[in-house]
Coordinates of C-alpha atoms in Angstrom, one line a residue:
X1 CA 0.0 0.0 0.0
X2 CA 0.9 3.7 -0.9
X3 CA 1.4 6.5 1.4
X4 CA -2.1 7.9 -0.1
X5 CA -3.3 4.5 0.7
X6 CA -2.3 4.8 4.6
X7 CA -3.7 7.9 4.5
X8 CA -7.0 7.0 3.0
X9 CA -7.5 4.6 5.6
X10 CA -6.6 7.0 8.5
X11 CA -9.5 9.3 6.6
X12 CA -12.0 6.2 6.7
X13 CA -11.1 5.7 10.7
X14 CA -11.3 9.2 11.2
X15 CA -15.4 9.4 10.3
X16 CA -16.2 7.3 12.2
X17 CA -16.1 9.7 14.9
X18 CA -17.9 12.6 13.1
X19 CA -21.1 14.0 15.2
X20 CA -18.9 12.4 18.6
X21 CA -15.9 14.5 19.4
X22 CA -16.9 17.3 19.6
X23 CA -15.3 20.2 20.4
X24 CA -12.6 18.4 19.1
X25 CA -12.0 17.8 15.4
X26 CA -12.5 14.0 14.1
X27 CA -9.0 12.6 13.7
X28 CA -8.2 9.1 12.4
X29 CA -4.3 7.5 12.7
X30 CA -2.6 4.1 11.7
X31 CA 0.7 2.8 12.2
X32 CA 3.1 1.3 9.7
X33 CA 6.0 -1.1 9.5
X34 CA 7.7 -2.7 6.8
X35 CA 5.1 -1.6 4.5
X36 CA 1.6 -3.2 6.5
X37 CA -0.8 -1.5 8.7
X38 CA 0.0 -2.8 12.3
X39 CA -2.1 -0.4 14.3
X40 CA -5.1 1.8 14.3
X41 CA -7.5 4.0 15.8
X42 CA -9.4 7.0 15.7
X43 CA -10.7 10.0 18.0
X44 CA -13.8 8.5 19.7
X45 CA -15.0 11.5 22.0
X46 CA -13.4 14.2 23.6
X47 CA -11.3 13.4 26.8
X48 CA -10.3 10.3 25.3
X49 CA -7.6 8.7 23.5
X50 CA -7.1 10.9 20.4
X51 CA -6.4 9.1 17.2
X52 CA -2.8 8.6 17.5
X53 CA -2.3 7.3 21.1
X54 CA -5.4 5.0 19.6
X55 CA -3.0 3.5 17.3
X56 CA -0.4 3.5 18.8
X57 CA -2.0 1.4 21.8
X58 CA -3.9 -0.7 18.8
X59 CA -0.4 -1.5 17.4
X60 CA 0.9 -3.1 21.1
X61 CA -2.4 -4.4 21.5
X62 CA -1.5 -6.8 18.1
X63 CA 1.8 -7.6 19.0
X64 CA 0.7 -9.0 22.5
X65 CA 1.7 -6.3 24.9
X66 CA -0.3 -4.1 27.3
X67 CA -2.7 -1.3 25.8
X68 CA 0.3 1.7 27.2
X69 CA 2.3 4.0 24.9
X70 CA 5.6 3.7 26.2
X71 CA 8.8 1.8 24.9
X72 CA 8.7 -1.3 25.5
X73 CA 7.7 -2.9 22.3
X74 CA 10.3 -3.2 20.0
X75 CA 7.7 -3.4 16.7
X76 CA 7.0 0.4 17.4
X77 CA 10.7 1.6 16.3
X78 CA 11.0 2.4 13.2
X79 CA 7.3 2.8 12.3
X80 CA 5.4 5.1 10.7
X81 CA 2.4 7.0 11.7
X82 CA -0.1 8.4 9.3
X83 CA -2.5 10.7 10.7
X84 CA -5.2 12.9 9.1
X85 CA -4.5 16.5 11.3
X86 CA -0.9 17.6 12.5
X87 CA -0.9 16.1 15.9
X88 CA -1.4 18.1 19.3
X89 CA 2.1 19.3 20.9
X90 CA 0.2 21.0 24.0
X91 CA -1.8 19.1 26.7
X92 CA -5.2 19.4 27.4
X93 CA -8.0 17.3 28.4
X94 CA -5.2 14.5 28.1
X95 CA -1.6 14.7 27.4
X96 CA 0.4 15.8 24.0
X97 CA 0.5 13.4 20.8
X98 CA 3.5 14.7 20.3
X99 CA 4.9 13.3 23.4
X100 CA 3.0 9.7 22.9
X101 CA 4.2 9.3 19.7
X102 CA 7.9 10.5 20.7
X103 CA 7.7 7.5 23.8
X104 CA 6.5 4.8 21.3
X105 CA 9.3 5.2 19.3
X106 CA 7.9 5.9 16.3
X107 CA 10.5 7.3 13.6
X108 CA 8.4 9.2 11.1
X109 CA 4.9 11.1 11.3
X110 CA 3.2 12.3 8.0
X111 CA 0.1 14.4 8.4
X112 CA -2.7 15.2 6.0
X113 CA -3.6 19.0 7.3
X114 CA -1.9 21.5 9.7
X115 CA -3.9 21.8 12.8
X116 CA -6.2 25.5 12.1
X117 CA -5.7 26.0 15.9
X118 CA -3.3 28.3 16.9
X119 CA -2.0 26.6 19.8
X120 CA -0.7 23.9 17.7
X121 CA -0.4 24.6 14.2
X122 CA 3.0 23.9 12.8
X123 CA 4.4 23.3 16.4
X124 CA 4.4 19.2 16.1
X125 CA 7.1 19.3 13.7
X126 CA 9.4 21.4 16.1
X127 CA 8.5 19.4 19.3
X128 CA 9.2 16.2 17.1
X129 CA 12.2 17.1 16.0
X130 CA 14.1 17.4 19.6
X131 CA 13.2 13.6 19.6
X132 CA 14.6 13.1 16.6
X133 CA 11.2 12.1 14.6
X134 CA 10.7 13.2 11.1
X135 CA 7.3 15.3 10.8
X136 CA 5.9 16.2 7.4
X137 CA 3.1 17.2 5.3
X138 CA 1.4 14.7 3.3
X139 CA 2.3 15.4 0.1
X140 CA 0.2 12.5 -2.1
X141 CA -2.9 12.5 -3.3
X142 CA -5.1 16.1 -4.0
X143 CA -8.5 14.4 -3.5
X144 CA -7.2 12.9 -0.2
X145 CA -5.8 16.3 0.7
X146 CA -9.7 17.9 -0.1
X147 CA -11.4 14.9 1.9
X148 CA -9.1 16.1 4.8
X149 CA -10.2 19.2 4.8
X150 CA -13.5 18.7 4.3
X151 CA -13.4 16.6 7.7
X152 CA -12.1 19.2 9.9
X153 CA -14.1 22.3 8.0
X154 CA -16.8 22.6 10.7
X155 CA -13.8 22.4 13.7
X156 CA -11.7 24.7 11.5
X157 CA -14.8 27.4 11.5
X158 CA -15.1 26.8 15.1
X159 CA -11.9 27.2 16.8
X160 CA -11.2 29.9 15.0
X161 CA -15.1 31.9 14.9
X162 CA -16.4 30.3 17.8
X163 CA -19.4 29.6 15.6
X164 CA -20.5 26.1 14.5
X165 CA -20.6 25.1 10.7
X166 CA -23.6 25.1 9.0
X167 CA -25.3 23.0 6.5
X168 CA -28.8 24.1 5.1
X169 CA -30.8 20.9 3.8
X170 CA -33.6 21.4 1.4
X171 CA -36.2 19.2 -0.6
X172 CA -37.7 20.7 -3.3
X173 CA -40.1 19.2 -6.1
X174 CA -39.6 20.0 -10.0
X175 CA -41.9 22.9 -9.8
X176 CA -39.3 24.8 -7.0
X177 CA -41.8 23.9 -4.0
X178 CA -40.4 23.2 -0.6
X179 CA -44.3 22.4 0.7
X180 CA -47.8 22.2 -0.6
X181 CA -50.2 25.4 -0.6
X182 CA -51.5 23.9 3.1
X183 CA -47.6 24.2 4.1
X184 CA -47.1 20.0 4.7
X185 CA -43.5 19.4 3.2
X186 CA -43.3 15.7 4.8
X187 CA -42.0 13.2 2.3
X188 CA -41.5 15.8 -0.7
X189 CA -37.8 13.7 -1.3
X190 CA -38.0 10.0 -1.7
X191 CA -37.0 6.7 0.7
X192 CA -33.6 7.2 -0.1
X193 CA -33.2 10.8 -0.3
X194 CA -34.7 10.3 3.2
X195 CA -32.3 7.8 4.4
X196 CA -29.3 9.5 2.8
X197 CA -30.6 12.6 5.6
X198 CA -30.6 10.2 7.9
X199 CA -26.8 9.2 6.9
X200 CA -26.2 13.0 7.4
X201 CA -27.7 13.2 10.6
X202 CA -25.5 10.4 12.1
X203 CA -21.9 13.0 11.2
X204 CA -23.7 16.2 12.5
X205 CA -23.8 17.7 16.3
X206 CA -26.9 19.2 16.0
X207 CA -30.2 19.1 14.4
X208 CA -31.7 23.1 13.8
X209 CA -35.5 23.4 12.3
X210 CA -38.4 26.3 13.0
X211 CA -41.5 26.2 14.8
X212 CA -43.6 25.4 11.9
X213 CA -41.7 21.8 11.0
X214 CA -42.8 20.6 14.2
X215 CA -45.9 21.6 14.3
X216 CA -47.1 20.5 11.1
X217 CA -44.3 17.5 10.4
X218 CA -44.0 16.7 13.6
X219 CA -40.2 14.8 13.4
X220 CA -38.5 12.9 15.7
X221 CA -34.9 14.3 14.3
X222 CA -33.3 11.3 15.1
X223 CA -31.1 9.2 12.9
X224 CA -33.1 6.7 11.1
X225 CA -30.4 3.9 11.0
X226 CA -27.3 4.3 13.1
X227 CA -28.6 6.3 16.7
X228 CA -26.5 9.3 17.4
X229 CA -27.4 9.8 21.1
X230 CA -24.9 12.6 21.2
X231 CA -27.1 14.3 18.2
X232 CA -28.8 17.5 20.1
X233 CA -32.2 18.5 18.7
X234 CA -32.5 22.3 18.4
X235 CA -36.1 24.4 17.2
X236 CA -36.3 28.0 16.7
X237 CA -40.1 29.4 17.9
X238 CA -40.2 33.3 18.6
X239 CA -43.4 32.8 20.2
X240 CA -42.0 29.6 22.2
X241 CA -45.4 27.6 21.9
X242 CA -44.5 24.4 20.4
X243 CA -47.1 21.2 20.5
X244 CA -46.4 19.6 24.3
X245 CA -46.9 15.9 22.7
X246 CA -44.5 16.7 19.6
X247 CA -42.3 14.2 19.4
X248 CA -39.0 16.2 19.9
X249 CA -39.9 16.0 23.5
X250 CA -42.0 13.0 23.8
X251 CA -40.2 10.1 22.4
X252 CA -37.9 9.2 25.3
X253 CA -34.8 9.3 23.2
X254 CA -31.7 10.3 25.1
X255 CA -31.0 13.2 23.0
X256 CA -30.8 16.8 23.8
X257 CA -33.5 19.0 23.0
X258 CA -33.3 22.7 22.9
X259 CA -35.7 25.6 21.8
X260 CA -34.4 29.3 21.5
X261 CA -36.1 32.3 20.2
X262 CA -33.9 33.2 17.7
X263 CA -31.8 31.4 15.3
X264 CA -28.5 33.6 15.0
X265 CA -28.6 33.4 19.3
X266 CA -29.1 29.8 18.4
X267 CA -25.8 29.2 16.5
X268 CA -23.8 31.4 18.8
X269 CA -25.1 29.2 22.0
X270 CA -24.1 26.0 20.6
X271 CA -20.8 27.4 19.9
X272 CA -20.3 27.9 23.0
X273 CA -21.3 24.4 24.1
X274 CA -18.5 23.0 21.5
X275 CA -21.0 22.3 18.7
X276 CA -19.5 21.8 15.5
X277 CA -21.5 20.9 12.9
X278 CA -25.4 22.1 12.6
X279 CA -28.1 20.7 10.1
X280 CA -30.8 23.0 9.1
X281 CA -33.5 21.1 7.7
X282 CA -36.8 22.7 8.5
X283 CA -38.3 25.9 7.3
X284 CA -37.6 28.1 4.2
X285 CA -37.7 31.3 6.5
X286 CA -35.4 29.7 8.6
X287 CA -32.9 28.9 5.9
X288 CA -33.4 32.6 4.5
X289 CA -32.9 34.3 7.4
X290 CA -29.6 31.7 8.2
X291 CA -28.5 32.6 4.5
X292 CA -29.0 36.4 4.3
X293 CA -26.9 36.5 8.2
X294 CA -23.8 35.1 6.3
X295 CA -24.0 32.0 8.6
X296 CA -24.5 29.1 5.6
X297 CA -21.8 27.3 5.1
X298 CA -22.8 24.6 2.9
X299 CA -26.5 24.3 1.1
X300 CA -27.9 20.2 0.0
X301 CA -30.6 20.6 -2.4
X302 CA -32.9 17.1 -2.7
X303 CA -34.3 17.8 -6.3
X304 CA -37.8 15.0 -5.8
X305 CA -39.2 14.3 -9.2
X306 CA -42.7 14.8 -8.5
X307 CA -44.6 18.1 -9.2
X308 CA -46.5 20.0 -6.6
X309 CA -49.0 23.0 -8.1
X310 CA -51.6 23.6 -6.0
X311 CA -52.4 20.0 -5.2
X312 CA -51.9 18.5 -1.5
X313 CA -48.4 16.9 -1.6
X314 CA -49.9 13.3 -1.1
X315 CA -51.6 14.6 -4.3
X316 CA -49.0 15.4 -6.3
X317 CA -47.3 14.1 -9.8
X318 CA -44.9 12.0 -9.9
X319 CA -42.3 12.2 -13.0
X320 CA -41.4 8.9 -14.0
X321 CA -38.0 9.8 -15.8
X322 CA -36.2 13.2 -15.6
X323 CA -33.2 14.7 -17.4
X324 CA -31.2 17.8 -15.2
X325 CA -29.2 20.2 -17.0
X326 CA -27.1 22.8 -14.4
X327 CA -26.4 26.2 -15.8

């Protein structure tokens, strides 16, 4: 395997912690020797291992010694570590990579991004060098390189706005309607559309829709496959009356629910709280007002091939075959 194949698989590790970590980035790390993966891991939740100590304890885990990162394992020497973010040099919640990977005895470290916060970018290489370990940039790959980025975007926006990252979801039909003339927008996208969301909503921290969703959808905002009991559900009401039986605070789930009267105090509350990543999915004048604040990030469109009018969206046409054309 390649470099950009080590560090493929360090990207694949790391998203598996998406919508967990926060308010720490998703970071995924393996360990090579003589050309073969021999240990890996990935950032699971903050205040615990982060992706390299993972590994590194994964990698003595396989070669039959105790789950610790010090030096007694021989098969560490020499190794290589791929990581997908420039590892910490400064304890915090738990001690420095930089000093984990220096006591394992590992001999090169090749990272996919620089860390974007300040109190550790570009300072690994430095503190890796006094130990005499080779840090560098990976230097592979451009479409690994965007996939990295992409990972950390919302934790890049974050630790250096304060704000979360946010990702504006919308189902429209054919006929550019997000909802019928009665306002019901339930099912405009299809099954899979639907379970792609619920894909989405597994890697996000937080779930942000307006009044009117719940009162006329009525959605449970959880994940529909994989739970995400660290998924926090958040509505925006000015008025603050919400249906006491909706689901949102009904169902018994585990999950967070939180209602706030305004959706730019909204955002800047759940950066405080660490929250990364925030799905909009309810409410045109929600997404409107997001969009002309400056706060969307990222915008999904779900194109459904069904035309609305003025019929009831259980009503409505469904096109058979469709042919889009982007200008």
């Amino acid at each position: 395997m390649t470099d950009a194949g080590f560090m493929s698989r360090a990207l694949d590790l790391a998203r598996r912690g998406l919508g967990h970590t926060r308010p720490n980035p998703p970071v995924g790390a393996v360990v090579v020797k003589d050309g073969q993966i021999v240990g890996e891991g990935w950032h699971r939740r903050a205040g615990g291992d982060h992706a390299e100590v993972a590994a590194i304890k994964n990698a003595r885990r396989r070669s039959g010694c105790n789950g610790t990162t010090g030096t007694g394992n021989p098969m560490l020497r020499g190794a290589v570590l791929y990581v997908t973010l420039e590892p910490c040099s400064k304890p915090g919640r738990v001690g420095a990579c930089t000093d984990a990977i220096a006591a394992a005895g590992i001999s090169r470290v090749v990272y996919a991004l620089p860390d974007p916060n300040p109190k550790n970018r570009g300072k690994a290489k430095r503190a890796l060098a006094k130990a005499g370990i080779a840090c560098e940039r990976f230097k592979g790959d451009k479409e690994i390189a965007r996939a990295a980025q992409a990972l950390i975007a919302p934790f890049a926006k974050h630790v250096t706005t304060g704000m979360p990252f946010v990702t504006v979801k919308i189902a429209m039909s054919l006929d550019g309607k997000i909802c019928d003339d009665w306002g019901h927008a339930k099912w405009i996208s299809s099954a899979a559309a639907r379970r792609a969301t619920g894909r989405l909503r597994e890697q996000v921290d937080a779930i942000l829709v307006g009044a009117e969703t719940v009162r006329k959808d009525n959605p449970s905002l959880l994940c529909h496959q994989k739970r995400n009991d660290d998924l926090i559900r958040v509505i925006v009401s000015k008025s603050g009356t919400l249906p006491k039986k909706a689901q949102v605070f009904t169902d018994g789930a585990p999950n967070q629910t939180l209602v706030f009267d305004d959706a730019q105090k909204a955002l800047a509350e759940l950066g405080k709280m660490g929250v990364l990543h925030v799905l909009c999915e309810g409410g045109l004048n929600l997404a409107t007002s997001l969009a002309e604040a400056g706060l969307v990030d990222e915008w999904i469109t779900v194109l459904a091939s069904k035309v609305i009018g003025h019929r009831r969206l259980s009503d409505a046409t469904r096109i058979r075959s469709t042919k889009c054309l982007l200008d």
